[in-house]
mmCIF file of C-alpha atoms in Angstrom:
data_model
loop_
_atom_site.group_PDB
_atom_site.id
_atom_site.type_symbol
_atom_site.label_atom_id
_atom_site.label_comp_id
_atom_site.label_asym_id
_atom_site.label_seq_id
_atom_site.Cartn_x
_atom_site.Cartn_y
_atom_site.Cartn_z
ATOM 1 C CA UNK A 1 59.890 17.735 -3.324
ATOM 2 C CA UNK A 2 57.605 17.906 -0.256
ATOM 3 C CA UNK A 3 56.998 21.050 1.360
ATOM 4 C CA UNK A 4 57.152 20.231 6.061
ATOM 5 C CA UNK A 5 55.460 22.124 8.146
ATOM 6 C CA UNK A 6 55.399 21.399 12.181
ATOM 7 C CA UNK A 7 53.872 24.040 15.365
ATOM 8 C CA UNK A 8 55.456 23.403 18.521
ATOM 9 C CA UNK A 9 52.557 25.293 20.712
ATOM 10 C CA UNK A 10 53.868 25.879 24.221
ATOM 11 C CA UNK A 11 51.810 27.400 26.341
ATOM 12 C CA UNK A 12 54.103 25.306 29.424
ATOM 13 C CA UNK A 13 53.523 27.951 32.654
ATOM 14 C CA UNK A 14 52.392 31.263 30.749
ATOM 15 C CA UNK A 15 49.659 31.895 34.581
ATOM 16 C CA UNK A 16 53.107 30.300 36.327
ATOM 17 C CA UNK A 17 52.803 27.442 38.724
ATOM 18 C CA UNK A 18 53.636 26.811 42.847
ATOM 19 C CA UNK A 19 54.887 24.729 44.647
ATOM 20 C CA UNK A 20 53.926 24.250 48.408
ATOM 21 C CA UNK A 21 56.142 22.054 51.124
ATOM 22 C CA UNK A 22 56.013 21.652 54.500
ATOM 23 C CA UNK A 23 58.503 24.174 55.714
ATOM 24 C CA UNK A 24 56.185 27.438 56.598
ATOM 25 C CA UNK A 25 54.111 25.072 58.980
ATOM 26 C CA UNK A 26 56.751 23.444 60.525
ATOM 27 C CA UNK A 27 56.621 23.025 64.140
ATOM 28 C CA UNK A 28 58.849 24.914 65.911
ATOM 29 C CA UNK A 29 59.020 22.871 68.701
ATOM 30 C CA UNK A 30 60.935 19.953 66.783
ATOM 31 C CA UNK A 31 63.493 21.547 64.910
ATOM 32 C CA UNK A 32 64.114 21.193 61.668
ATOM 33 C CA UNK A 33 67.597 18.857 60.347
ATOM 34 C CA UNK A 34 66.052 17.893 56.535
ATOM 35 C CA UNK A 35 64.016 18.511 54.150
ATOM 36 C CA UNK A 36 62.684 15.144 54.347
ATOM 37 C CA UNK A 37 62.218 15.961 57.633
ATOM 38 C CA UNK A 38 59.346 18.508 58.009
ATOM 39 C CA UNK A 39 56.755 18.657 60.379
ATOM 40 C CA UNK A 40 54.052 20.590 58.560
ATOM 41 C CA UNK A 41 51.992 19.971 55.767
ATOM 42 C CA UNK A 42 51.834 20.867 52.070
ATOM 43 C CA UNK A 43 48.768 20.873 52.137
ATOM 44 C CA UNK A 44 48.798 23.264 55.280
ATOM 45 C CA UNK A 45 50.726 25.281 53.967
ATOM 46 C CA UNK A 46 48.726 25.731 50.688
ATOM 47 C CA UNK A 47 45.868 26.654 53.027
ATOM 48 C CA UNK A 48 47.681 29.500 54.733
ATOM 49 C CA UNK A 49 48.584 30.818 50.859
ATOM 50 C CA UNK A 50 52.428 30.653 50.800
ATOM 51 C CA UNK A 51 54.475 29.368 47.913
ATOM 52 C CA UNK A 52 57.993 27.993 49.004
ATOM 53 C CA UNK A 53 59.143 28.658 44.468
ATOM 54 C CA UNK A 54 57.131 28.988 41.662
ATOM 55 C CA UNK A 55 57.579 29.626 38.005
ATOM 56 C CA UNK A 56 56.731 31.255 35.426
ATOM 57 C CA UNK A 57 57.190 31.732 31.125
ATOM 58 C CA UNK A 58 55.592 33.811 27.895
ATOM 59 C CA UNK A 59 53.121 32.519 26.305
ATOM 60 C CA UNK A 60 55.164 30.875 22.568
ATOM 61 C CA UNK A 61 53.918 29.472 19.293
ATOM 62 C CA UNK A 62 56.758 28.275 16.856
ATOM 63 C CA UNK A 63 56.002 27.763 12.975
ATOM 64 C CA UNK A 64 58.304 25.328 11.800
ATOM 65 C CA UNK A 65 58.955 24.775 7.859
ATOM 66 C CA UNK A 66 61.556 23.581 5.393
ATOM 67 C CA UNK A 67 61.708 21.972 1.966
ATOM 68 C CA UNK A 68 62.812 18.188 0.793
ATOM 69 C CA UNK A 69 63.899 17.907 -2.350
ATOM 70 C CA UNK A 70 64.449 13.356 -3.532
ATOM 71 C CA UNK A 71 65.739 12.180 -6.951
ATOM 72 C CA UNK A 72 65.788 7.599 -7.513
ATOM 73 C CA UNK A 73 66.938 5.714 -9.976
ATOM 74 C CA UNK A 74 67.500 1.359 -10.137
ATOM 75 C CA UNK A 75 67.409 -1.408 -12.026
ATOM 76 C CA UNK A 76 68.055 -4.894 -12.535
ATOM 77 C CA UNK A 77 70.964 -6.411 -14.999
ATOM 78 C CA UNK A 78 70.684 -9.760 -15.341
ATOM 79 C CA UNK A 79 74.574 -10.211 -15.683
ATOM 80 C CA UNK A 80 74.804 -14.052 -16.397
ATOM 81 C CA UNK A 81 71.814 -16.957 -16.346
ATOM 82 C CA UNK A 82 72.655 -17.811 -12.390
ATOM 83 C CA UNK A 83 72.702 -13.887 -11.616
ATOM 84 C CA UNK A 84 70.621 -10.919 -11.747
ATOM 85 C CA UNK A 85 71.382 -7.425 -9.582
ATOM 86 C CA UNK A 86 69.652 -4.791 -8.530
ATOM 87 C CA UNK A 87 70.966 -1.096 -8.756
ATOM 88 C CA UNK A 88 70.042 2.067 -6.869
ATOM 89 C CA UNK A 89 70.810 5.235 -5.796
ATOM 90 C CA UNK A 90 68.988 8.047 -3.995
ATOM 91 C CA UNK A 91 69.873 11.535 -3.960
ATOM 92 C CA UNK A 92 68.102 13.643 -0.662
ATOM 93 C CA UNK A 93 68.482 17.196 0.761
ATOM 94 C CA UNK A 94 66.558 18.499 3.519
ATOM 95 C CA UNK A 95 66.778 21.826 3.496
ATOM 96 C CA UNK A 96 67.014 23.687 6.884
ATOM 97 C CA UNK A 97 64.582 24.108 9.253
ATOM 98 C CA UNK A 98 63.479 27.818 8.909
ATOM 99 C CA UNK A 99 60.177 29.523 11.573
ATOM 100 C CA UNK A 100 58.334 31.172 10.184
ATOM 101 C CA UNK A 101 58.591 35.159 11.989
ATOM 102 C CA UNK A 102 62.379 34.311 12.469
ATOM 103 C CA UNK A 103 62.369 33.002 16.030
ATOM 104 C CA UNK A 104 64.968 31.379 17.031
ATOM 105 C CA UNK A 105 68.122 31.535 17.779
ATOM 106 C CA UNK A 106 71.613 29.094 19.213
ATOM 107 C CA UNK A 107 74.411 29.712 21.340
ATOM 108 C CA UNK A 108 77.002 29.591 19.606
ATOM 109 C CA UNK A 109 80.331 27.865 22.603
ATOM 110 C CA UNK A 110 82.897 29.249 20.347
ATOM 111 C CA UNK A 111 81.916 32.991 20.582
ATOM 112 C CA UNK A 112 80.410 32.632 23.570
ATOM 113 C CA UNK A 113 76.744 35.002 22.033
ATOM 114 C CA UNK A 114 73.165 34.223 20.854
ATOM 115 C CA UNK A 115 73.578 33.936 16.875
ATOM 116 C CA UNK A 116 69.937 35.114 15.373
ATOM 117 C CA UNK A 117 69.139 35.555 11.847
ATOM 118 C CA UNK A 118 69.920 38.733 10.120
ATOM 119 C CA UNK A 119 66.933 40.779 10.172
ATOM 120 C CA UNK A 120 66.217 39.960 13.640
ATOM 121 C CA UNK A 121 66.101 42.816 15.412
ATOM 122 C CA UNK A 122 64.602 41.823 19.044
ATOM 123 C CA UNK A 123 65.789 42.794 21.310
ATOM 124 C CA UNK A 124 66.911 40.926 24.546
ATOM 125 C CA UNK A 125 66.432 41.691 27.769
ATOM 126 C CA UNK A 126 68.617 44.438 29.933
ATOM 127 C CA UNK A 127 70.096 41.557 32.124
ATOM 128 C CA UNK A 128 70.724 39.790 29.088
ATOM 129 C CA UNK A 129 71.833 42.379 27.024
ATOM 130 C CA UNK A 130 74.228 43.453 29.837
ATOM 131 C CA UNK A 131 76.269 39.682 29.697
ATOM 132 C CA UNK A 132 75.086 38.496 26.106
ATOM 133 C CA UNK A 133 76.267 39.879 23.091
ATOM 134 C CA UNK A 134 73.872 38.909 19.991
ATOM 135 C CA UNK A 135 75.630 38.054 16.044
ATOM 136 C CA UNK A 136 72.458 39.105 13.952
ATOM 137 C CA UNK A 137 73.961 37.679 10.747
ATOM 138 C CA UNK A 138 72.694 34.336 10.859
ATOM 139 C CA UNK A 139 71.282 32.711 7.839
ATOM 140 C CA UNK A 140 67.181 31.693 8.136
ATOM 141 C CA UNK A 141 67.825 27.751 9.360
ATOM 142 C CA UNK A 142 71.462 28.977 11.161
ATOM 143 C CA UNK A 143 72.954 26.541 9.717
ATOM 144 C CA UNK A 144 74.095 24.854 6.220
ATOM 145 C CA UNK A 145 72.279 21.838 5.259
ATOM 146 C CA UNK A 146 74.160 19.156 4.446
ATOM 147 C CA UNK A 147 74.114 18.393 0.824
ATOM 148 C CA UNK A 148 75.802 15.195 1.037
ATOM 149 C CA UNK A 149 72.845 12.782 1.455
ATOM 150 C CA UNK A 150 73.453 10.059 -0.982
ATOM 151 C CA UNK A 151 72.461 6.761 -0.332
ATOM 152 C CA UNK A 152 73.167 3.732 -2.381
ATOM 153 C CA UNK A 153 71.172 0.782 -3.040
ATOM 154 C CA UNK A 154 72.411 -3.087 -4.649
ATOM 155 C CA UNK A 155 70.979 -5.859 -4.507
ATOM 156 C CA UNK A 156 71.954 -8.928 -6.075
ATOM 157 C CA UNK A 157 69.685 -12.835 -6.275
ATOM 158 C CA UNK A 158 72.054 -16.200 -7.456
ATOM 159 C CA UNK A 159 71.017 -19.341 -8.900
ATOM 160 C CA UNK A 160 72.697 -22.301 -6.891
ATOM 161 C CA UNK A 161 70.402 -24.560 -8.344
ATOM 162 C CA UNK A 162 67.059 -25.127 -9.102
ATOM 163 C CA UNK A 163 65.478 -25.113 -6.322
ATOM 164 C CA UNK A 164 68.642 -22.608 -4.125
ATOM 165 C CA UNK A 165 68.673 -19.165 -4.385
ATOM 166 C CA UNK A 166 71.001 -17.250 -2.048
ATOM 167 C CA UNK A 167 69.613 -13.399 -1.656
ATOM 168 C CA UNK A 168 71.403 -10.404 -0.227
ATOM 169 C CA UNK A 169 70.946 -6.672 -0.388
ATOM 170 C CA UNK A 170 72.650 -3.437 1.227
ATOM 171 C CA UNK A 171 71.146 0.343 1.414
ATOM 172 C CA UNK A 172 71.076 3.407 3.601
ATOM 173 C CA UNK A 173 68.282 5.072 4.779
ATOM 174 C CA UNK A 174 68.640 8.909 5.542
ATOM 175 C CA UNK A 175 66.147 9.782 8.834
ATOM 176 C CA UNK A 176 66.153 13.833 7.696
ATOM 177 C CA UNK A 177 62.229 13.887 8.241
ATOM 178 C CA UNK A 178 63.496 13.260 12.157
ATOM 179 C CA UNK A 179 62.846 17.150 13.928
ATOM 180 C CA UNK A 180 65.152 15.827 16.075
ATOM 181 C CA UNK A 181 66.723 19.021 17.622
ATOM 182 C CA UNK A 182 63.685 21.241 16.379
ATOM 183 C CA UNK A 183 61.697 19.174 18.949
ATOM 184 C CA UNK A 184 60.667 20.354 22.450
ATOM 185 C CA UNK A 185 62.762 21.909 23.308
ATOM 186 C CA UNK A 186 64.604 23.202 20.649
ATOM 187 C CA UNK A 187 66.235 26.644 19.126
ATOM 188 C CA UNK A 188 62.718 28.654 19.573
ATOM 189 C CA UNK A 189 63.156 28.502 23.092
ATOM 190 C CA UNK A 190 65.802 30.481 23.021
ATOM 191 C CA UNK A 191 65.779 34.447 24.317
ATOM 192 C CA UNK A 192 64.495 36.804 23.695
ATOM 193 C CA UNK A 193 61.518 34.542 22.008
ATOM 194 C CA UNK A 194 61.056 32.341 25.254
ATOM 195 C CA UNK A 195 61.599 33.755 28.628
ATOM 196 C CA UNK A 196 61.143 32.059 31.629
ATOM 197 C CA UNK A 197 61.894 32.950 35.402
ATOM 198 C CA UNK A 198 62.024 31.031 38.597
ATOM 199 C CA UNK A 199 61.409 32.349 41.813
ATOM 200 C CA UNK A 200 63.300 29.922 44.751
ATOM 201 C CA UNK A 201 63.231 29.974 48.042
ATOM 202 C CA UNK A 202 66.435 30.802 50.465
ATOM 203 C CA UNK A 203 67.792 28.025 52.985
ATOM 204 C CA UNK A 204 65.189 27.457 55.162
ATOM 205 C CA UNK A 205 65.467 23.803 55.953
ATOM 206 C CA UNK A 206 68.168 23.856 57.550
ATOM 207 C CA UNK A 207 66.990 25.621 61.303
ATOM 208 C CA UNK A 208 70.771 26.520 62.083
ATOM 209 C CA UNK A 209 70.853 29.160 58.490
ATOM 210 C CA UNK A 210 68.021 30.673 60.207
ATOM 211 C CA UNK A 211 68.143 30.153 63.809
ATOM 212 C CA UNK A 212 66.150 33.407 64.708
ATOM 213 C CA UNK A 213 63.048 32.083 62.622
ATOM 214 C CA UNK A 214 64.344 34.697 60.420
ATOM 215 C CA UNK A 215 61.059 34.883 56.850
ATOM 216 C CA UNK A 216 61.612 32.590 54.402
ATOM 217 C CA UNK A 217 58.888 33.363 52.033
ATOM 218 C CA UNK A 218 60.035 34.199 48.589
ATOM 219 C CA UNK A 219 61.242 38.167 47.345
ATOM 220 C CA UNK A 220 57.858 39.290 44.877
ATOM 221 C CA UNK A 221 56.060 36.050 45.678
ATOM 222 C CA UNK A 222 55.336 35.646 49.318
ATOM 223 C CA UNK A 223 50.950 35.448 49.029
ATOM 224 C CA UNK A 224 49.271 32.959 46.386
ATOM 225 C CA UNK A 225 46.457 35.675 46.132
ATOM 226 C CA UNK A 226 48.751 38.361 44.997
ATOM 227 C CA UNK A 227 49.837 35.707 42.441
ATOM 228 C CA UNK A 228 52.426 36.782 39.859
ATOM 229 C CA UNK A 229 53.797 40.216 39.994
ATOM 230 C CA UNK A 230 52.892 41.874 36.135
ATOM 231 C CA UNK A 231 57.225 42.475 35.737
ATOM 232 C CA UNK A 232 57.808 38.873 36.100
ATOM 233 C CA UNK A 233 58.839 38.084 32.716
ATOM 234 C CA UNK A 234 60.627 41.518 31.846
ATOM 235 C CA UNK A 235 64.305 41.000 33.083
ATOM 236 C CA UNK A 236 64.267 37.238 33.693
ATOM 237 C CA UNK A 237 67.566 36.336 35.555
ATOM 238 C CA UNK A 238 68.033 32.536 35.177
ATOM 239 C CA UNK A 239 67.479 31.691 31.179
ATOM 240 C CA UNK A 240 68.298 28.583 29.737
ATOM 241 C CA UNK A 241 69.905 28.516 26.534
ATOM 242 C CA UNK A 242 69.857 25.641 23.299
ATOM 243 C CA UNK A 243 72.322 25.377 20.601
ATOM 244 C CA UNK A 244 72.800 23.861 16.961
ATOM 245 C CA UNK A 245 76.066 21.969 16.254
ATOM 246 C CA UNK A 246 77.594 24.213 12.806
ATOM 247 C CA UNK A 247 78.446 20.201 12.053
ATOM 248 C CA UNK A 248 74.813 18.992 12.537
ATOM 249 C CA UNK A 249 74.761 16.306 9.041
ATOM 250 C CA UNK A 250 71.318 14.105 8.232
ATOM 251 C CA UNK A 251 71.343 11.302 10.522
ATOM 252 C CA UNK A 252 71.287 7.633 8.063
ATOM 253 C CA UNK A 253 70.875 3.911 8.885
ATOM 254 C CA UNK A 254 72.773 1.199 7.254
ATOM 255 C CA UNK A 255 71.134 -1.942 6.555
ATOM 256 C CA UNK A 256 71.580 -4.986 5.504
ATOM 257 C CA UNK A 257 70.616 -8.196 4.758
ATOM 258 C CA UNK A 258 71.830 -12.307 3.411
ATOM 259 C CA UNK A 259 70.032 -15.863 3.224
ATOM 260 C CA UNK A 260 69.282 -18.612 1.091
ATOM 261 C CA UNK A 261 65.575 -19.749 -0.314
ATOM 262 C CA UNK A 262 64.983 -23.482 -0.550
ATOM 263 C CA UNK A 263 61.916 -24.010 -2.736
ATOM 264 C CA UNK A 264 60.270 -27.248 -1.121
ATOM 265 C CA UNK A 265 57.194 -29.871 -1.565
ATOM 266 C CA UNK A 266 53.926 -28.337 -2.451
ATOM 267 C CA UNK A 267 54.325 -24.386 -3.504
ATOM 268 C CA UNK A 268 56.521 -23.605 -0.053
ATOM 269 C CA UNK A 269 59.668 -21.929 0.137
ATOM 270 C CA UNK A 270 61.994 -22.334 2.934
ATOM 271 C CA UNK A 271 63.853 -19.174 3.951
ATOM 272 C CA UNK A 272 66.389 -18.188 6.402
ATOM 273 C CA UNK A 273 67.948 -14.721 6.683
ATOM 274 C CA UNK A 274 70.257 -12.558 8.457
ATOM 275 C CA UNK A 275 69.278 -8.684 8.995
ATOM 276 C CA UNK A 276 71.484 -6.179 10.324
ATOM 277 C CA UNK A 277 71.322 -2.408 11.211
ATOM 278 C CA UNK A 278 73.628 0.897 12.150
ATOM 279 C CA UNK A 279 72.812 4.106 12.696
ATOM 280 C CA UNK A 280 75.182 6.686 12.059
ATOM 281 C CA UNK A 281 75.107 10.788 12.509
ATOM 282 C CA UNK A 282 72.385 10.513 14.646
ATOM 283 C CA UNK A 283 71.015 13.257 17.249
ATOM 284 C CA UNK A 284 72.685 13.683 20.401
ATOM 285 C CA UNK A 285 72.217 16.310 23.686
ATOM 286 C CA UNK A 286 74.245 16.909 26.224
ATOM 287 C CA UNK A 287 74.102 19.657 28.763
ATOM 288 C CA UNK A 288 76.646 22.942 28.122
ATOM 289 C CA UNK A 289 76.767 23.114 31.727
ATOM 290 C CA UNK A 290 78.883 19.791 32.946
ATOM 291 C CA UNK A 291 82.048 20.140 34.541
ATOM 292 C CA UNK A 292 84.725 18.274 32.393
ATOM 293 C CA UNK A 293 85.735 14.826 34.208
ATOM 294 C CA UNK A 294 89.226 15.471 35.764
ATOM 295 C CA UNK A 295 91.673 12.686 36.423
#
């Protein structure tokens, strides 16, 4: 049995970051036709203190932990004078990863709702609460553990002659120690535990969009000296969601090898071997917002 604990401390943009471009110092006499043709300078815009974008997020600390249980049995069996078998079986259980304060969630694509552990009562922000249902009935690990992690091992050595031996082996090895979807990002970065707000500029890249030279500054983020408004994270309206597949299984790797060993003079052995491996049930990530391809 082994207890594993790992912490993700994510300051991110807890004080915010801002970007500065050349649009606010553009030359009015040289109309802009695209974002690559600015005549202004980003550093000059910075000196003026007029940002053209920014991000700010909450300070977040995630304390993950889980238990790992494993057992192994092995035996060598001399079937004949020439053939020896090595047989083994390992069984492993990786408990679902939990967060110390139950501050993790998963987005359910079937019900289009946010799922949190039972007893977790942190509320959603008003904007999210008006759009997104929340289910508070999940287990602490959000999904069920994979209890089918049997890993057989088999090998043999066959003596063809007194100087030539054929050897082969096959085994399954589970990779449950990998954090995978609990690295960064992970379910601990879902609302309402982690909040992020992005401030974006309106379309000012094309002079035809603002023929009267309208004010293109960002509402509530128009001057660097004022910083971000105190209400930046009180009700963000552009959250990001992360989802765990309810069918998530422990990834594993099949490994095998086969080859001869031949004894040469002078206590020297010549060996040639073919080795291969294959990964199965590997972790994968995809963007749930991507449109399905059409014919």
